[in-house]
């Protein structure tokens, strides 16, 4: 199950936008407040209820409730009023947004700015027996905090978006029965080589087992290793498989730059396994590691389709726009490279007094 297209009309920052996505890897960049995370959240909010509860949508009312609750949990609008997600204009206004999948299946949602918990939902062409998973990895890692997080979220009002709760439940799953697929073993082998150990779970706590050195609690492991550990465990538990759509928000957060290349290699391995990936980034190293895969065919023998998207505010109209290219080098509006060039020029001024 792959997302082919996202349509947004008057949803938060987006006035009228239609985006065609890669079935493999999509790298989204842009300055702050240009809607990078919003894109991930809205697609996740549309797809997650279907991947986990489609068979429970036996009535129009049950389908509406599941989608509305997911939008409320992911975006957390004030007083849970989903109408606050509509672009701010005077008077009455409305948002309509949808995703189209690879066989022209479509999920659409719409509501007005005065709505609190009602939405118009349409689902077209989705078979009841479909199997796919949707995973969102937020900026904060969760594997070192899984033990009691789900219970706390269910019983108390804690200040976390619902993606953290969903991720904690995935990490709480036991290991799946039966052997891994060949693709899974290839990915796991490369990850565990990077980690120099194996991920194990005991009494709902995670450890990194390193041969000859013992077991290390996840709280004692670097943030980069924790993020890789989450990926490894979700593959082992069957949550992350060839039918998964993965959203990863700023993987570089709290990351040593030396870990960026292994993280990008990990995402490329997942894409080869069949996972569709959406990743946002502010980081030069993340963008350029992906760009090298597109610029040098010998680094991408499987010919993964990697697309680079840049979000920006148009100076003339003031509107939010985007461009999509096959390489990062082709992006005209590339905030990461623009700042890199600006820093180089500042250094030249210091050195040469230009």
Coordinates of C-alpha atoms in Angstrom, one line a residue:
X1 CA 0.0 0.0 0.0
X2 CA 1.7 3.2 -1.2
X3 CA 0.6 6.8 -1.1
X4 CA 0.7 8.2 -4.7
X5 CA -0.8 11.6 -4.2
X6 CA -1.8 14.0 -1.4
X7 CA -4.4 16.7 -2.0
X8 CA -4.8 19.6 0.4
X9 CA -7.2 22.5 0.2
X10 CA -7.2 25.2 3.0
X11 CA -5.6 22.9 5.5
X12 CA -3.5 24.9 8.0
X13 CA -0.7 26.6 5.9
X14 CA -1.7 24.9 2.7
X15 CA -4.2 26.7 0.4
X16 CA -4.5 24.4 -2.6
X17 CA -1.8 21.8 -3.0
X18 CA -1.5 18.5 -5.0
X19 CA 1.7 16.5 -4.4
X20 CA 2.8 13.3 -6.3
X21 CA 5.0 11.1 -4.1
X22 CA 7.7 8.5 -4.8
X23 CA 6.8 4.9 -3.9
X24 CA 10.3 4.6 -2.4
X25 CA 11.8 7.6 -0.6
X26 CA 10.6 11.2 -0.2
X27 CA 12.9 13.8 1.4
X28 CA 11.2 17.0 2.6
X29 CA 13.1 20.1 3.5
X30 CA 12.3 23.8 4.1
X31 CA 12.6 26.5 6.7
X32 CA 10.7 26.5 9.9
X33 CA 7.0 27.0 9.7
X34 CA 6.7 25.9 6.1
X35 CA 4.6 22.8 6.9
X36 CA 7.1 19.9 6.7
X37 CA 5.8 18.1 9.8
X38 CA 2.2 19.0 8.9
X39 CA 2.5 17.0 5.7
X40 CA 3.7 13.9 7.6
X41 CA 1.0 14.4 10.3
X42 CA -1.9 14.8 7.9
X43 CA -1.0 11.7 5.8
X44 CA -0.5 9.7 9.0
X45 CA -3.8 10.9 10.4
X46 CA -5.6 9.7 7.2
X47 CA -3.8 6.4 6.9
X48 CA -3.4 5.2 10.5
X49 CA -7.1 4.7 11.2
X50 CA -7.5 2.6 8.1
X51 CA -4.4 0.5 8.8
X52 CA -5.5 -0.3 12.3
X53 CA -9.3 -0.1 12.4
X54 CA -10.7 -0.4 8.9
X55 CA -12.8 -3.5 9.8
X56 CA -14.3 -1.5 12.6
X57 CA -15.6 1.1 10.2
X58 CA -18.8 -0.7 9.6
X59 CA -20.9 2.4 9.8
X60 CA -20.5 6.0 8.6
X61 CA -20.5 7.2 12.2
X62 CA -17.7 4.7 13.3
X63 CA -15.5 5.8 10.4
X64 CA -16.0 9.4 11.2
X65 CA -15.2 8.9 14.9
X66 CA -11.9 7.1 14.2
X67 CA -10.7 9.7 11.8
X68 CA -11.7 12.7 14.0
X69 CA -10.1 11.1 17.1
X70 CA -6.9 10.6 15.2
X71 CA -6.8 14.2 13.9
X72 CA -7.5 15.4 17.5
X73 CA -4.7 13.2 18.9
X74 CA -2.1 13.9 16.3
X75 CA -2.6 17.7 15.9
X76 CA -4.0 18.4 19.4
X77 CA -6.1 21.5 18.5
X78 CA -7.4 23.6 21.4
X79 CA -10.4 22.0 23.0
X80 CA -10.2 19.2 20.4
X81 CA -11.9 21.4 17.8
X82 CA -10.8 20.0 14.5
X83 CA -12.2 23.2 12.8
X84 CA -9.1 25.0 14.1
X85 CA -7.1 23.0 11.4
X86 CA -8.8 24.9 8.6
X87 CA -6.8 27.8 7.1
X88 CA -7.6 31.0 9.0
X89 CA -9.8 33.3 7.1
X90 CA -12.7 35.6 7.9
X91 CA -16.1 34.0 8.1
X92 CA -17.0 30.4 7.3
X93 CA -14.4 28.3 5.5
X94 CA -13.7 24.6 4.9
X95 CA -10.9 22.2 4.4
X96 CA -10.9 19.2 2.1
X97 CA -7.9 16.8 2.0
X98 CA -7.3 13.3 0.6
X99 CA -4.7 10.7 -0.3
X100 CA -4.8 8.5 -3.4
X101 CA -3.1 5.1 -3.2
X102 CA -1.5 3.0 -6.0
X103 CA -4.7 1.3 -7.2
X104 CA -6.7 4.5 -7.2
X105 CA -8.0 3.8 -3.7
X106 CA -8.9 7.1 -2.1
X107 CA -9.5 8.4 1.4
X108 CA -11.0 11.9 1.7
X109 CA -11.9 14.1 4.7
X110 CA -13.5 17.5 4.9
X111 CA -14.9 19.8 7.6
X112 CA -15.7 23.4 8.3
X113 CA -13.8 25.8 10.5
X114 CA -16.7 25.8 13.0
X115 CA -16.8 22.0 13.4
X116 CA -15.6 20.5 16.7
X117 CA -15.9 16.7 16.2
X118 CA -17.6 16.2 12.9
X119 CA -16.1 15.4 9.5
X120 CA -17.2 14.2 6.1
X121 CA -15.3 11.0 5.3
X122 CA -15.1 9.1 2.0
X123 CA -13.4 5.8 1.4
X124 CA -13.1 4.4 -2.1
X125 CA -11.8 1.1 -3.3
X126 CA -10.1 -0.2 -0.1
X127 CA -10.6 -4.0 0.3
X128 CA -11.6 -5.2 3.8
X129 CA -8.8 -7.8 3.9
X130 CA -6.0 -5.4 3.1
X131 CA -2.9 -5.6 5.3
X132 CA -0.5 -2.7 5.8
X133 CA 1.1 -0.8 8.6
X134 CA 1.7 2.9 9.2
X135 CA 4.5 4.1 11.5
X136 CA 5.5 7.6 12.6
X137 CA 8.8 8.1 14.2
X138 CA 8.8 11.5 15.9
X139 CA 11.8 13.6 16.9
X140 CA 12.1 12.1 20.4
X141 CA 13.1 8.5 20.6
X142 CA 10.7 6.2 22.5
X143 CA 12.5 2.9 23.0
X144 CA 14.1 3.9 26.3
X145 CA 10.7 5.1 27.6
X146 CA 8.3 2.4 26.5
X147 CA 7.8 0.5 29.8
X148 CA 5.0 2.7 31.3
X149 CA 4.3 5.2 28.6
X150 CA 1.1 3.7 27.1
X151 CA -0.5 3.3 30.5
X152 CA 0.3 6.9 31.4
X153 CA -1.0 8.2 28.1
X154 CA -4.3 6.2 28.5
X155 CA -4.9 7.3 32.1
X156 CA -3.5 10.8 32.3
X157 CA -3.4 14.0 30.2
X158 CA 0.2 14.2 29.2
X159 CA 1.7 16.7 26.8
X160 CA 2.6 14.3 23.9
X161 CA 1.2 14.0 20.4
X162 CA -0.6 10.7 19.8
X163 CA 2.2 9.4 17.5
X164 CA 4.3 8.8 20.6
X165 CA 1.5 6.7 22.1
X166 CA 1.1 4.7 18.8
X167 CA 4.9 4.1 18.6
X168 CA 5.0 2.9 22.2
X169 CA 2.3 0.4 21.5
X170 CA 4.3 -0.9 18.5
X171 CA 7.4 -1.3 20.6
X172 CA 5.4 -3.1 23.2
X173 CA 4.5 -5.9 20.7
X174 CA 6.1 -9.3 21.3
X175 CA 8.4 -10.7 18.6
X176 CA 6.5 -12.4 15.7
X177 CA 6.5 -16.1 15.3
X178 CA 8.2 -17.9 12.4
X179 CA 11.4 -17.0 10.5
X180 CA 12.1 -13.6 9.0
X181 CA 11.9 -13.1 5.3
X182 CA 15.2 -12.9 3.3
X183 CA 14.7 -9.1 2.9
X184 CA 14.2 -8.7 6.6
X185 CA 17.3 -10.7 7.4
X186 CA 19.4 -8.6 5.0
X187 CA 18.2 -5.4 6.6
X188 CA 18.6 -6.7 10.2
X189 CA 22.1 -8.0 9.4
X190 CA 23.2 -4.6 8.1
X191 CA 21.6 -2.8 11.1
X192 CA 23.1 -5.1 13.7
X193 CA 26.5 -4.7 12.1
X194 CA 26.2 -0.9 12.5
X195 CA 25.0 -1.4 16.1
X196 CA 27.7 -4.0 16.8
X197 CA 25.2 -6.0 18.8
X198 CA 21.6 -7.2 19.1
X199 CA 18.4 -5.7 20.5
X200 CA 16.7 -7.7 23.2
X201 CA 13.6 -7.1 25.3
X202 CA 13.2 -8.2 28.9
X203 CA 10.1 -7.3 31.1
X204 CA 9.2 -4.6 28.6
X205 CA 12.6 -3.0 28.8
X206 CA 15.1 -2.9 25.9
X207 CA 18.8 -3.7 26.0
X208 CA 21.7 -3.7 23.5
X209 CA 23.6 -7.0 23.8
X210 CA 27.2 -6.6 22.7
X211 CA 29.3 -9.8 22.4
X212 CA 31.9 -9.9 25.0
X213 CA 30.7 -6.8 26.8
X214 CA 27.2 -7.7 28.2
X215 CA 23.9 -5.9 28.0
X216 CA 23.4 -2.2 28.1
X217 CA 20.1 -0.5 29.0
X218 CA 18.7 1.7 26.3
X219 CA 19.1 4.8 28.5
X220 CA 22.9 4.2 28.4
X221 CA 23.0 4.0 24.6
X222 CA 23.5 7.0 22.3
X223 CA 20.4 8.6 20.7
X224 CA 21.5 7.4 17.2
X225 CA 21.7 3.8 18.3
X226 CA 18.3 4.1 20.1
X227 CA 16.7 5.2 16.8
X228 CA 18.3 2.3 14.9
X229 CA 17.2 0.0 17.8
X230 CA 13.6 1.1 17.3
X231 CA 13.8 0.1 13.6
X232 CA 15.4 -3.2 14.4
X233 CA 12.8 -4.2 17.0
X234 CA 9.9 -3.2 14.8
X235 CA 11.3 -5.3 12.0
X236 CA 11.7 -8.3 14.3
X237 CA 8.1 -7.9 15.7
X238 CA 6.7 -7.7 12.2
X239 CA 5.4 -4.1 12.6
X240 CA 7.9 -2.8 10.0
X241 CA 7.5 -4.8 6.8
X242 CA 7.3 -4.5 3.1
X243 CA 3.7 -3.2 3.4
X244 CA 4.6 -0.4 5.7
X245 CA 4.4 3.4 5.2
X246 CA 7.1 5.0 7.4
X247 CA 7.0 8.7 8.4
X248 CA 10.3 9.9 10.1
X249 CA 10.4 13.4 11.4
X250 CA 13.9 14.9 11.5
X251 CA 16.0 11.8 12.1
X252 CA 19.0 14.0 12.7
X253 CA 17.6 15.3 16.1
X254 CA 20.2 14.7 18.9
X255 CA 22.3 12.7 16.4
X256 CA 26.0 12.7 16.1
X257 CA 26.9 13.5 12.5
X258 CA 28.8 10.2 12.3
X259 CA 25.5 8.4 12.6
X260 CA 23.8 10.1 9.7
X261 CA 25.2 7.9 7.0
X262 CA 24.2 4.7 8.8
X263 CA 20.7 6.1 9.3
X264 CA 20.4 7.0 5.6
X265 CA 21.7 3.6 4.6
X266 CA 19.1 2.1 6.9
X267 CA 16.3 3.9 5.2
X268 CA 17.6 2.9 1.8
X269 CA 17.6 -0.7 2.9
X270 CA 14.0 -0.4 4.2
X271 CA 13.0 1.1 0.8
X272 CA 14.6 -1.8 -1.0
X273 CA 12.6 -4.1 1.3
X274 CA 9.4 -2.4 0.0
X275 CA 8.8 0.3 2.7
X276 CA 7.6 3.7 1.5
X277 CA 9.5 6.4 3.4
X278 CA 8.7 10.1 4.1
X279 CA 11.5 11.9 5.9
X280 CA 11.7 15.6 6.9
X281 CA 15.1 17.2 7.6
X282 CA 16.9 20.4 8.3
X283 CA 20.3 18.7 8.1
X284 CA 22.9 19.1 5.4
X285 CA 24.3 15.7 5.9
X286 CA 21.0 13.9 5.7
X287 CA 20.1 15.7 2.5
X288 CA 23.5 15.1 0.9
X289 CA 23.7 11.4 1.8
X290 CA 20.4 10.9 0.0
X291 CA 21.6 13.2 -2.9
X292 CA 24.6 11.0 -3.4
X293 CA 22.3 8.0 -3.9
X294 CA 20.7 9.9 -6.8
X295 CA 23.8 11.4 -8.2
X296 CA 25.9 8.3 -8.4
X297 CA 24.2 5.2 -9.8
X298 CA 26.8 2.8 -8.4
X299 CA 25.5 3.8 -4.9
X300 CA 21.9 3.0 -5.9
X301 CA 22.0 -0.2 -7.9
X302 CA 18.4 -0.9 -7.2
X303 CA 17.4 2.4 -8.8
X304 CA 15.3 3.6 -5.8
X305 CA 13.1 6.5 -6.7
X306 CA 14.2 9.3 -4.4
X307 CA 12.5 12.6 -4.6
X308 CA 13.4 15.9 -3.0
X309 CA 10.8 18.4 -1.9
X310 CA 11.4 21.9 -0.8
X311 CA 8.7 24.0 0.9
X312 CA 9.0 27.8 0.8
X313 CA 7.1 31.1 1.1
X314 CA 6.9 32.8 -2.2
X315 CA 8.2 36.4 -1.8
X316 CA 5.7 38.0 -4.3
X317 CA 2.5 36.3 -3.2
X318 CA 3.4 35.4 0.3
X319 CA 1.9 32.0 -0.3
X320 CA 3.4 28.6 0.7
X321 CA 4.7 26.8 -2.3
X322 CA 6.8 23.7 -3.1
X323 CA 9.0 22.3 -5.7
X324 CA 9.8 18.6 -6.3
X325 CA 13.0 17.4 -8.0
X326 CA 14.9 14.1 -8.6
X327 CA 18.1 15.5 -6.9
X328 CA 18.6 18.0 -4.1
X329 CA 21.0 19.9 -6.4
X330 CA 18.2 20.8 -8.7
X331 CA 16.1 22.5 -6.0
X332 CA 16.0 26.2 -6.6
X333 CA 14.7 26.9 -3.1
X334 CA 17.0 24.8 -0.9
X335 CA 17.1 26.3 2.6
X336 CA 19.8 23.9 3.7
X337 CA 22.2 24.7 0.9
X338 CA 21.4 28.4 1.0
X339 CA 22.5 28.5 4.7
X340 CA 25.6 26.4 3.9
X341 CA 26.6 28.9 1.2
X342 CA 25.9 31.8 3.5
X343 CA 28.1 30.4 6.2
X344 CA 30.9 29.8 3.6
X345 CA 30.6 33.5 2.5
X346 CA 30.7 34.7 6.1
X347 CA 33.9 32.7 6.7
X348 CA 35.5 34.2 3.6
X349 CA 34.7 37.6 4.8
X350 CA 36.5 36.9 8.1
X351 CA 39.5 35.3 6.4
X352 CA 39.9 37.7 3.5
X353 CA 38.0 40.8 4.7
X354 CA 35.9 40.7 1.5

